[in-house]
């Protein structure tokens, strides 16, 4: 993925009232950049309601919303720093709620890539210095730099 394109998918201070609002706002960035079809946002919101993607990691809670490949034009990851934590249901334990600070919204065409990205995010966000770097990012440029350094 070329850098200029990836940079478009970094967004800070997403002021969302709830998980669905966060998904819709961040999904719009994907749509505007041409990564996904106009069916993507509704499909992600519907999937999140059935298969939640919130994760409580050691130092931070994140969510990794995504949907099926038929809604995707080309693969990418939109990284969003939320203006304030938003409640997501926990992946694997939907009755548990997590207060997500970051969204890693995925446009995936190959299911293997989804597993690889999930494992990568899980491993890097177990490190306190990574969480600190993402939390300290006070501009889209710094958020992009943290993403490049730790996620690639």
PDB file of C-alpha atoms in Angstrom:
ATOM      1  CA  UNK A   1       0.000   0.000   0.000  1.00  0.00           C
ATOM      2  CA  UNK A   2       1.479   3.358  -0.944  1.00  0.00           C
ATOM      3  CA  UNK A   3       2.148   5.810   1.868  1.00  0.00           C
ATOM      4  CA  UNK A   4      -0.019   8.669   0.605  1.00  0.00           C
ATOM      5  CA  UNK A   5      -2.975   6.314   0.407  1.00  0.00           C
ATOM      6  CA  UNK A   6      -2.331   4.869   3.860  1.00  0.00           C
ATOM      7  CA  UNK A   7      -1.934   8.378   5.298  1.00  0.00           C
ATOM      8  CA  UNK A   8      -5.496   9.181   4.174  1.00  0.00           C
ATOM      9  CA  UNK A   9      -6.654   6.382   6.476  1.00  0.00           C
ATOM     10  CA  UNK A  10      -5.272   7.901   9.684  1.00  0.00           C
ATOM     11  CA  UNK A  11      -7.824   9.938  11.595  1.00  0.00           C
ATOM     12  CA  UNK A  12      -7.692  11.595  15.022  1.00  0.00           C
ATOM     13  CA  UNK A  13     -10.282  12.904  17.454  1.00  0.00           C
ATOM     14  CA  UNK A  14     -13.233  10.956  16.113  1.00  0.00           C
ATOM     15  CA  UNK A  15     -16.021  12.287  18.320  1.00  0.00           C
ATOM     16  CA  UNK A  16     -18.432   9.347  18.348  1.00  0.00           C
ATOM     17  CA  UNK A  17     -21.485   8.965  20.587  1.00  0.00           C
ATOM     18  CA  UNK A  18     -21.380   5.141  20.442  1.00  0.00           C
ATOM     19  CA  UNK A  19     -19.785   2.190  18.650  1.00  0.00           C
ATOM     20  CA  UNK A  20     -22.036   2.408  15.597  1.00  0.00           C
ATOM     21  CA  UNK A  21     -21.365   6.137  15.224  1.00  0.00           C
ATOM     22  CA  UNK A  22     -17.614   5.458  15.410  1.00  0.00           C
ATOM     23  CA  UNK A  23     -17.943   2.738  12.757  1.00  0.00           C
ATOM     24  CA  UNK A  24     -19.959   5.022  10.489  1.00  0.00           C
ATOM     25  CA  UNK A  25     -17.574   7.975  10.818  1.00  0.00           C
ATOM     26  CA  UNK A  26     -14.435   5.911  10.264  1.00  0.00           C
ATOM     27  CA  UNK A  27     -16.096   3.853   7.526  1.00  0.00           C
ATOM     28  CA  UNK A  28     -16.877   7.084   5.683  1.00  0.00           C
ATOM     29  CA  UNK A  29     -13.127   7.795   5.521  1.00  0.00           C
ATOM     30  CA  UNK A  30     -12.661   4.386   3.839  1.00  0.00           C
ATOM     31  CA  UNK A  31     -15.527   5.083   1.436  1.00  0.00           C
ATOM     32  CA  UNK A  32     -14.261   8.576   0.565  1.00  0.00           C
ATOM     33  CA  UNK A  33     -10.798   7.145  -0.166  1.00  0.00           C
ATOM     34  CA  UNK A  34     -12.298   4.535  -2.513  1.00  0.00           C
ATOM     35  CA  UNK A  35     -11.217   1.479  -0.529  1.00  0.00           C
ATOM     36  CA  UNK A  36     -14.743   0.164   0.001  1.00  0.00           C
ATOM     37  CA  UNK A  37     -18.112  -0.050  -1.709  1.00  0.00           C
ATOM     38  CA  UNK A  38     -21.155   1.917  -0.570  1.00  0.00           C
ATOM     39  CA  UNK A  39     -22.458  -1.247   1.136  1.00  0.00           C
ATOM     40  CA  UNK A  40     -19.413  -1.453   3.443  1.00  0.00           C
ATOM     41  CA  UNK A  41     -20.469   0.840   6.313  1.00  0.00           C
ATOM     42  CA  UNK A  42     -23.888  -0.779   6.843  1.00  0.00           C
ATOM     43  CA  UNK A  43     -22.299  -4.242   6.537  1.00  0.00           C
ATOM     44  CA  UNK A  44     -19.666  -3.434   9.190  1.00  0.00           C
ATOM     45  CA  UNK A  45     -22.288  -2.008  11.568  1.00  0.00           C
ATOM     46  CA  UNK A  46     -24.501  -5.080  11.095  1.00  0.00           C
ATOM     47  CA  UNK A  47     -21.582  -7.490  11.605  1.00  0.00           C
ATOM     48  CA  UNK A  48     -20.402  -5.661  14.739  1.00  0.00           C
ATOM     49  CA  UNK A  49     -23.852  -6.135  16.297  1.00  0.00           C
ATOM     50  CA  UNK A  50     -23.565  -9.928  15.844  1.00  0.00           C
ATOM     51  CA  UNK A  51     -19.790 -10.478  16.023  1.00  0.00           C
ATOM     52  CA  UNK A  52     -18.316  -7.739  18.226  1.00  0.00           C
ATOM     53  CA  UNK A  53     -14.676  -6.758  17.846  1.00  0.00           C
ATOM     54  CA  UNK A  54     -13.761  -4.954  21.073  1.00  0.00           C
ATOM     55  CA  UNK A  55     -10.547  -6.107  22.740  1.00  0.00           C
ATOM     56  CA  UNK A  56      -9.271  -5.248  26.200  1.00  0.00           C
ATOM     57  CA  UNK A  57      -5.502  -5.427  25.968  1.00  0.00           C
ATOM     58  CA  UNK A  58      -3.039  -4.933  28.801  1.00  0.00           C
ATOM     59  CA  UNK A  59      -2.992  -1.126  28.700  1.00  0.00           C
ATOM     60  CA  UNK A  60      -5.675  -0.103  26.211  1.00  0.00           C
ATOM     61  CA  UNK A  61      -8.972  -1.196  24.710  1.00  0.00           C
ATOM     62  CA  UNK A  62      -9.331  -1.233  20.933  1.00  0.00           C
ATOM     63  CA  UNK A  63     -11.911  -2.372  18.397  1.00  0.00           C
ATOM     64  CA  UNK A  64     -11.232  -3.951  15.014  1.00  0.00           C
ATOM     65  CA  UNK A  65     -14.478  -3.686  13.028  1.00  0.00           C
ATOM     66  CA  UNK A  66     -14.620  -5.256   9.572  1.00  0.00           C
ATOM     67  CA  UNK A  67     -16.912  -7.175   7.237  1.00  0.00           C
ATOM     68  CA  UNK A  68     -16.951  -9.566   4.308  1.00  0.00           C
ATOM     69  CA  UNK A  69     -14.686  -9.125   1.256  1.00  0.00           C
ATOM     70  CA  UNK A  70     -17.543  -8.449  -1.202  1.00  0.00           C
ATOM     71  CA  UNK A  71     -17.876  -4.945   0.309  1.00  0.00           C
ATOM     72  CA  UNK A  72     -14.187  -4.116  -0.293  1.00  0.00           C
ATOM     73  CA  UNK A  73     -12.579  -2.582  -3.398  1.00  0.00           C
ATOM     74  CA  UNK A  74      -9.000  -2.863  -2.138  1.00  0.00           C
ATOM     75  CA  UNK A  75      -7.469  -3.849   1.202  1.00  0.00           C
ATOM     76  CA  UNK A  76      -6.497  -1.341   3.857  1.00  0.00           C
ATOM     77  CA  UNK A  77      -6.657  -0.452   7.520  1.00  0.00           C
ATOM     78  CA  UNK A  78      -8.120   2.794   8.805  1.00  0.00           C
ATOM     79  CA  UNK A  79      -6.595   3.735  12.149  1.00  0.00           C
ATOM     80  CA  UNK A  80      -8.730   6.058  14.224  1.00  0.00           C
ATOM     81  CA  UNK A  81      -7.945   7.648  17.561  1.00  0.00           C
ATOM     82  CA  UNK A  82     -11.233   8.361  19.331  1.00  0.00           C
ATOM     83  CA  UNK A  83     -11.772  11.722  21.033  1.00  0.00           C
ATOM     84  CA  UNK A  84     -13.063   9.817  24.077  1.00  0.00           C
ATOM     85  CA  UNK A  85     -13.504   6.093  24.789  1.00  0.00           C
ATOM     86  CA  UNK A  86     -16.514   4.428  23.173  1.00  0.00           C
ATOM     87  CA  UNK A  87     -18.172   1.252  24.481  1.00  0.00           C
ATOM     88  CA  UNK A  88     -17.793  -1.839  22.294  1.00  0.00           C
ATOM     89  CA  UNK A  89     -18.771  -5.393  23.143  1.00  0.00           C
ATOM     90  CA  UNK A  90     -15.777  -7.680  23.662  1.00  0.00           C
ATOM     91  CA  UNK A  91     -14.760 -10.074  20.877  1.00  0.00           C
ATOM     92  CA  UNK A  92     -15.526 -13.569  22.125  1.00  0.00           C
ATOM     93  CA  UNK A  93     -17.354 -12.333  25.261  1.00  0.00           C
ATOM     94  CA  UNK A  94     -20.158 -10.036  24.001  1.00  0.00           C
ATOM     95  CA  UNK A  95     -21.579  -9.563  27.515  1.00  0.00           C
ATOM     96  CA  UNK A  96     -18.289  -7.881  28.507  1.00  0.00           C
ATOM     97  CA  UNK A  97     -17.980  -4.233  27.500  1.00  0.00           C
ATOM     98  CA  UNK A  98     -14.718  -2.456  26.708  1.00  0.00           C
ATOM     99  CA  UNK A  99     -14.038   1.261  26.429  1.00  0.00           C
ATOM    100  CA  UNK A 100     -12.189   1.448  23.118  1.00  0.00           C
ATOM    101  CA  UNK A 101      -9.751   4.330  22.585  1.00  0.00           C
ATOM    102  CA  UNK A 102      -8.635   3.270  19.109  1.00  0.00           C
ATOM    103  CA  UNK A 103     -10.295   1.708  16.083  1.00  0.00           C
ATOM    104  CA  UNK A 104      -8.455  -0.416  13.558  1.00  0.00           C
ATOM    105  CA  UNK A 105     -11.141  -0.709  10.891  1.00  0.00           C
ATOM    106  CA  UNK A 106     -10.209  -3.278   8.287  1.00  0.00           C
ATOM    107  CA  UNK A 107     -11.055  -3.555   4.610  1.00  0.00           C
ATOM    108  CA  UNK A 108     -10.017  -7.121   3.947  1.00  0.00           C
ATOM    109  CA  UNK A 109     -10.169  -9.199   0.794  1.00  0.00           C
ATOM    110  CA  UNK A 110      -8.147 -12.162   2.047  1.00  0.00           C
ATOM    111  CA  UNK A 111      -9.233 -13.730   5.378  1.00  0.00           C
ATOM    112  CA  UNK A 112      -5.609 -14.722   6.105  1.00  0.00           C
ATOM    113  CA  UNK A 113      -4.680 -11.021   6.130  1.00  0.00           C
ATOM    114  CA  UNK A 114      -7.353 -10.423   8.775  1.00  0.00           C
ATOM    115  CA  UNK A 115      -5.826 -13.037  11.073  1.00  0.00           C
ATOM    116  CA  UNK A 116      -2.304 -11.666  10.485  1.00  0.00           C
ATOM    117  CA  UNK A 117      -3.380  -8.089  11.234  1.00  0.00           C
ATOM    118  CA  UNK A 118      -5.300  -9.129  14.335  1.00  0.00           C
ATOM    119  CA  UNK A 119      -2.257 -11.002  15.649  1.00  0.00           C
ATOM    120  CA  UNK A 120       0.019  -8.039  14.861  1.00  0.00           C
ATOM    121  CA  UNK A 121      -2.207  -5.517  16.671  1.00  0.00           C
ATOM    122  CA  UNK A 122      -2.603  -7.876  19.633  1.00  0.00           C
ATOM    123  CA  UNK A 123       1.143  -8.376  19.944  1.00  0.00           C
ATOM    124  CA  UNK A 124       2.239  -4.748  19.537  1.00  0.00           C
ATOM    125  CA  UNK A 125      -0.444  -3.344  21.840  1.00  0.00           C
ATOM    126  CA  UNK A 126       0.700  -5.614  24.657  1.00  0.00           C
ATOM    127  CA  UNK A 127       3.769  -3.341  24.852  1.00  0.00           C
ATOM    128  CA  UNK A 128       3.310  -0.271  27.114  1.00  0.00           C
ATOM    129  CA  UNK A 129       5.599   1.875  24.930  1.00  0.00           C
ATOM    130  CA  UNK A 130       3.401   1.230  21.885  1.00  0.00           C
ATOM    131  CA  UNK A 131       0.249   2.218  23.764  1.00  0.00           C
ATOM    132  CA  UNK A 132       2.040   5.331  25.034  1.00  0.00           C
ATOM    133  CA  UNK A 133       3.138   6.279  21.503  1.00  0.00           C
ATOM    134  CA  UNK A 134      -0.382   5.974  20.110  1.00  0.00           C
ATOM    135  CA  UNK A 135      -1.909   7.875  23.050  1.00  0.00           C
ATOM    136  CA  UNK A 136       0.700  10.639  22.763  1.00  0.00           C
ATOM    137  CA  UNK A 137       0.083  11.156  19.029  1.00  0.00           C
ATOM    138  CA  UNK A 138      -1.320  14.680  18.959  1.00  0.00           C
ATOM    139  CA  UNK A 139      -1.495  15.019  15.182  1.00  0.00           C
ATOM    140  CA  UNK A 140      -2.430  12.767  12.273  1.00  0.00           C
ATOM    141  CA  UNK A 141       1.254  12.878  11.248  1.00  0.00           C
ATOM    142  CA  UNK A 142       2.383  11.519  14.652  1.00  0.00           C
ATOM    143  CA  UNK A 143      -0.360   8.890  14.573  1.00  0.00           C
ATOM    144  CA  UNK A 144       0.817   7.877  11.090  1.00  0.00           C
ATOM    145  CA  UNK A 145       4.416   7.666  12.334  1.00  0.00           C
ATOM    146  CA  UNK A 146       3.402   5.447  15.258  1.00  0.00           C
ATOM    147  CA  UNK A 147       1.403   3.202  12.921  1.00  0.00           C
ATOM    148  CA  UNK A 148       4.329   2.937  10.479  1.00  0.00           C
ATOM    149  CA  UNK A 149       6.806   2.179  13.260  1.00  0.00           C
ATOM    150  CA  UNK A 150       4.803  -0.406  15.182  1.00  0.00           C
ATOM    151  CA  UNK A 151       2.341  -1.912  12.697  1.00  0.00           C
ATOM    152  CA  UNK A 152       4.110  -1.380   9.366  1.00  0.00           C
TER     153      UNK A 152
END
